[in-house]
XYZ file of C-alpha atoms in Angstrom:
276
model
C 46.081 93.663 88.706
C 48.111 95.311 85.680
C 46.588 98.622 84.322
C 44.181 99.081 81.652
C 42.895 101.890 79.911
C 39.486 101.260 77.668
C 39.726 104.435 74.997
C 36.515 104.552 73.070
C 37.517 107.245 70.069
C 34.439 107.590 68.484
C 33.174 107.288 65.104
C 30.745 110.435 65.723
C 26.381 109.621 65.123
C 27.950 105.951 66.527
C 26.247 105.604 69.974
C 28.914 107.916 71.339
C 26.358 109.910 73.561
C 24.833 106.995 74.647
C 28.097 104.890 75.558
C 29.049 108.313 77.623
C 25.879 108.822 79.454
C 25.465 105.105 80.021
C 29.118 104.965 81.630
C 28.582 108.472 83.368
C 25.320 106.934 85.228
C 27.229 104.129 86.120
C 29.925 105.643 87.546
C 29.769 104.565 91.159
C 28.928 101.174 90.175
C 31.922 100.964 88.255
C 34.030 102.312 90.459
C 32.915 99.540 93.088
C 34.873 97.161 90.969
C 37.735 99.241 90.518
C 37.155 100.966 87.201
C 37.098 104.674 86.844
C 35.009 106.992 83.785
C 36.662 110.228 85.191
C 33.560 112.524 85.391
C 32.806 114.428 82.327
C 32.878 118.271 82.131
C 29.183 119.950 82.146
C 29.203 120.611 78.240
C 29.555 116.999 77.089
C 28.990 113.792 78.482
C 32.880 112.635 77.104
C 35.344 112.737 78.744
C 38.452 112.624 77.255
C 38.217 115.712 74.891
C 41.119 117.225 76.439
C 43.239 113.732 76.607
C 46.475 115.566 74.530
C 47.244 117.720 77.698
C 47.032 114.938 80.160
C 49.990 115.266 82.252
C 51.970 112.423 84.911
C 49.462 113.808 87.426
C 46.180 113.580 86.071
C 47.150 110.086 85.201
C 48.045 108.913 88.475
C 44.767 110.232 89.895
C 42.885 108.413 87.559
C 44.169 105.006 89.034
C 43.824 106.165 92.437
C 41.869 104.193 95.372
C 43.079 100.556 93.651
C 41.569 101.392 90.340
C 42.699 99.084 87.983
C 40.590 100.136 84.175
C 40.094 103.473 83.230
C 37.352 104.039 80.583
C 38.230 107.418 78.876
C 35.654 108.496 75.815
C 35.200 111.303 73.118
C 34.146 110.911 69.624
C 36.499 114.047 68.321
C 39.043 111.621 68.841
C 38.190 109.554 65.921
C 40.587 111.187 63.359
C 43.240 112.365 65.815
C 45.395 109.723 66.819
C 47.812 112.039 67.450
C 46.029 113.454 70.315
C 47.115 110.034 72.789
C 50.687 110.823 72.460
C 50.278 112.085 75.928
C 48.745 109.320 77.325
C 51.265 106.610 75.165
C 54.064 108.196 76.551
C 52.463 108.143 80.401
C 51.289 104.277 80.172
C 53.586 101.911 77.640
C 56.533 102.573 79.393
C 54.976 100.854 83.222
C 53.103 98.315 80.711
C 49.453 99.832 81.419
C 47.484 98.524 78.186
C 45.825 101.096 76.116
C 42.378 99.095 74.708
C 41.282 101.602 71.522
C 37.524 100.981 70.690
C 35.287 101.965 67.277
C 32.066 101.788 66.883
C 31.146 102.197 63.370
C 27.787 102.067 61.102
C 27.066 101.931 57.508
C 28.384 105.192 55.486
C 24.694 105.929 54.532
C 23.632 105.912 58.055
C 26.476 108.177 59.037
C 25.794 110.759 56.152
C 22.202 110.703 57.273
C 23.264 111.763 60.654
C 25.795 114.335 59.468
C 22.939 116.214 57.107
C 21.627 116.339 60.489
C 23.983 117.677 62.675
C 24.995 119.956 60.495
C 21.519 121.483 60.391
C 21.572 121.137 64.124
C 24.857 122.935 64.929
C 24.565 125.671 62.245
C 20.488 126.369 61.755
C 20.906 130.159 63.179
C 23.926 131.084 61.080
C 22.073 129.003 57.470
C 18.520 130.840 58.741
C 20.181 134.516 59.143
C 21.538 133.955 55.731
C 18.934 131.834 54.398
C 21.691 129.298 52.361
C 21.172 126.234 54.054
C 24.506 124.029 54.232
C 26.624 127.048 52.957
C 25.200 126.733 49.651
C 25.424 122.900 49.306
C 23.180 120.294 47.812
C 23.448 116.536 49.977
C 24.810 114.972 47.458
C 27.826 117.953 47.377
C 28.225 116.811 50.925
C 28.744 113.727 50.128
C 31.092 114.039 47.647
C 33.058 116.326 50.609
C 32.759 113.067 52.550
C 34.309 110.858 50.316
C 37.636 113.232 49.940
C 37.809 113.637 53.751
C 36.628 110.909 55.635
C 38.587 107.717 55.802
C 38.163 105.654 59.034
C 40.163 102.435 57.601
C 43.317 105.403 57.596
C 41.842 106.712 60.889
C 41.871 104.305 62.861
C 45.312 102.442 61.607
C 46.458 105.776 63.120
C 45.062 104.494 66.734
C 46.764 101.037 66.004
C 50.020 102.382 64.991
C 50.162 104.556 67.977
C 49.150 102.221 71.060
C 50.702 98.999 68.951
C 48.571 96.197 70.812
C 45.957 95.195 71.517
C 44.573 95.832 68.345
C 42.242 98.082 67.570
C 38.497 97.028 68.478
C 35.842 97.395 65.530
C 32.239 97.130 65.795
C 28.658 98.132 64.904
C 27.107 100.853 66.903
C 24.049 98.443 67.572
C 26.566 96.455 69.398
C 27.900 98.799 71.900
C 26.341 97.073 75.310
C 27.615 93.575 74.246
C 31.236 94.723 73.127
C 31.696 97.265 76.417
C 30.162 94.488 78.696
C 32.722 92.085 77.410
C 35.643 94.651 78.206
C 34.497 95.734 81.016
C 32.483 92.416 82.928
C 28.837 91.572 82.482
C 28.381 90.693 86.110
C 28.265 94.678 86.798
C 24.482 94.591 86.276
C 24.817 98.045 84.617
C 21.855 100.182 84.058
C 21.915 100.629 80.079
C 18.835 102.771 80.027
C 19.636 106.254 78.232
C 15.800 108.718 77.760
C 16.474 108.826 73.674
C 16.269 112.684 73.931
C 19.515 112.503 75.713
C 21.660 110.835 73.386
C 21.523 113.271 70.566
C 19.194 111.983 68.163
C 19.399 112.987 64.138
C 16.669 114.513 62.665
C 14.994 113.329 59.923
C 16.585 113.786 56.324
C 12.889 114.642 55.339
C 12.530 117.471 57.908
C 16.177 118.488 57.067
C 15.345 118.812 53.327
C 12.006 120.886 53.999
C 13.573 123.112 56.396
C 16.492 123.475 53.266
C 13.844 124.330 50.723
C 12.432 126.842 53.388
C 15.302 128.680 53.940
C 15.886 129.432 50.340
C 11.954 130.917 49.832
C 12.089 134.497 50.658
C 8.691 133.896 51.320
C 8.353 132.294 54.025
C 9.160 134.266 57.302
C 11.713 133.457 59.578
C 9.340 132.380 62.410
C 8.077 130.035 60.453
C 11.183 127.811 59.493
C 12.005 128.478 63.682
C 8.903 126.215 64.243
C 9.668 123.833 61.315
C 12.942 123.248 63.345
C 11.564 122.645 67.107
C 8.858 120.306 65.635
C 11.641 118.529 63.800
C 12.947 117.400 67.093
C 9.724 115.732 67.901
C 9.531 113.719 65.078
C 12.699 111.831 65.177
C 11.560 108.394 65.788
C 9.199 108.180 63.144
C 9.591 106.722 59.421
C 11.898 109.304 57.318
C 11.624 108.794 53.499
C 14.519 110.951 52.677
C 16.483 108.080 54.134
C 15.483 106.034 50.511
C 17.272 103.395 48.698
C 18.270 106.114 46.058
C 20.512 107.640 48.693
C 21.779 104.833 50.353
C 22.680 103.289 46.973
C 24.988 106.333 45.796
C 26.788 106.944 49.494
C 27.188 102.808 49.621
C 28.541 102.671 46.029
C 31.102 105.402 46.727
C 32.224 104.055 49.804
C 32.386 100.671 48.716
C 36.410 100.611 48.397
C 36.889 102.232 52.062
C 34.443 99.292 53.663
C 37.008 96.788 51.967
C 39.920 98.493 53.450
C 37.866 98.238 57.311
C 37.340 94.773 56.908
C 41.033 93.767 55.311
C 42.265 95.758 58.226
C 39.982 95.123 61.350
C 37.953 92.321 60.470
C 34.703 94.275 60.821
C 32.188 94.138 57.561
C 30.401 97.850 57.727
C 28.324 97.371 54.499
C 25.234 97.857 54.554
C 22.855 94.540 54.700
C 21.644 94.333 51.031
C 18.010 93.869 52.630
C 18.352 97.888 52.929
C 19.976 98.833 49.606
């Protein structure tokens, strides 16, 4: 059997941590059926973070035993096509197919789950200063968004570099059907993920309060330190910071680069107008 290589490149707040732990639990199963997801290092559940330094070796050991798929995964890769030049140059040349994968969701979504991990990632450095976001207001965040992030440029990056197949695109809510197809549904997989695990956003709600903490010099530190662990606990409930208003203005000024995705890849990532 000719050589594959499934490379799912992100977007980030996609279903990346899920796709990652789901495949890393799976591992042996997969393997049974001749498909490898090389294990992950201990600080993320990816494992392709480091795929611009793969070398003749490393790719030769990831086919070994009669492997014949390799699923390789990290959601930095998203605006770094560049980064596979590597792995191109090890696996065109002997014919081994290079799959890219997307999963994608609606701009508003993402932002949501940006305002999020930003809190997330930087809440000690924003508390110690008490400027929450560096200063900015969500919707300056989102107009940082709009100059910087372009996915339909993104990911004809990927396309240009591996050349075919083209480039799979789809919703993040359809990441079991779409890997499944790829990869065979007889596997009987085990898809359950604990929800803690997979990196869920906070609230935009809890975000905002925690904000408007930060900048009152009068209320203590320990205080917004508890606001912040109880936010953690209350991610699955109903969030009214996530409110038409919001989803309106990110959808409107995204509206151009969801025409490009869906000229380019076939893949409609407005959101449904039931939610505007």
């Amino acid at each position: 059997m000719n050589r594959r290589i499934i490379l799912h490149v992100g977007s980030p707040k996609c279903g990346s941590t899920f796709l990652q732990r789901v495949m890393h639990k799976n591992a042996d199963t997969l393997l049974a059926h001749g498909i490898r997801y090389p294990a992950p290092p201990e600080a993320h559940p990816g494992n392709a973070g480091d795929l611009k330094t793969i070398d003749r070796d490393r790719y030769e050991a990831m086919f070994a035993d009669d492997v014949h798929t390799v699923v390789l995964s990290h959601e930095d890769l998203y605006s770094k096509a560049r980064t596979a030049d590597a792995l191109v140059g090890l696996a065109q040349p002997e014919g081994t197919e290079i799959q890219v994968v997307a999963f994608l969701r609606p701009f508003s979504d993402f932002l949501f789950g940006d305002y999020s991990q930003l809190m997330k990632q930087n809440f000690d450095r924003y508390l110690q200063a008490r400027r929450p976001y560096d200063g900015m207001t969500f919707r300056d965040l989102i107009d940082r968004r709009v100059d910087k992030l372009d996915p339909a440029r993104f990911l004809s990056n990927w396309q240009a570099r591996v050349k075919a197949p083209p480039v799979h695109v789809a919703g993040h809510r359809d990441i079991r059907p779409v890997m499944e197809g790829l990869l065979g549904a007889d596997m009987d997989l085990d898809w359950t993920v604990e929800r803690h695990t997979t990196n869920p956003s906070l609230r935009m709600e809890d975000c905002d309060r925690i904000a408007e903490a930060m900048r009152r010099p009068d209320v203590s530190d320990e205080t917004i330190k508890q606001m912040f662990i109880a936010a953690f606990h209350r991610t699955g409930r109903p969030d009214s910071g996530r409110n038409a208003a919001r989803r309106r203005v990110i959808e409107g000024l995204f509206e151009d680069q969801n025409a490009a995705i869906e000229a380019r890849f076939g893949y409609d990532n407005r959101l449904p107008p039931e939610k505007l």
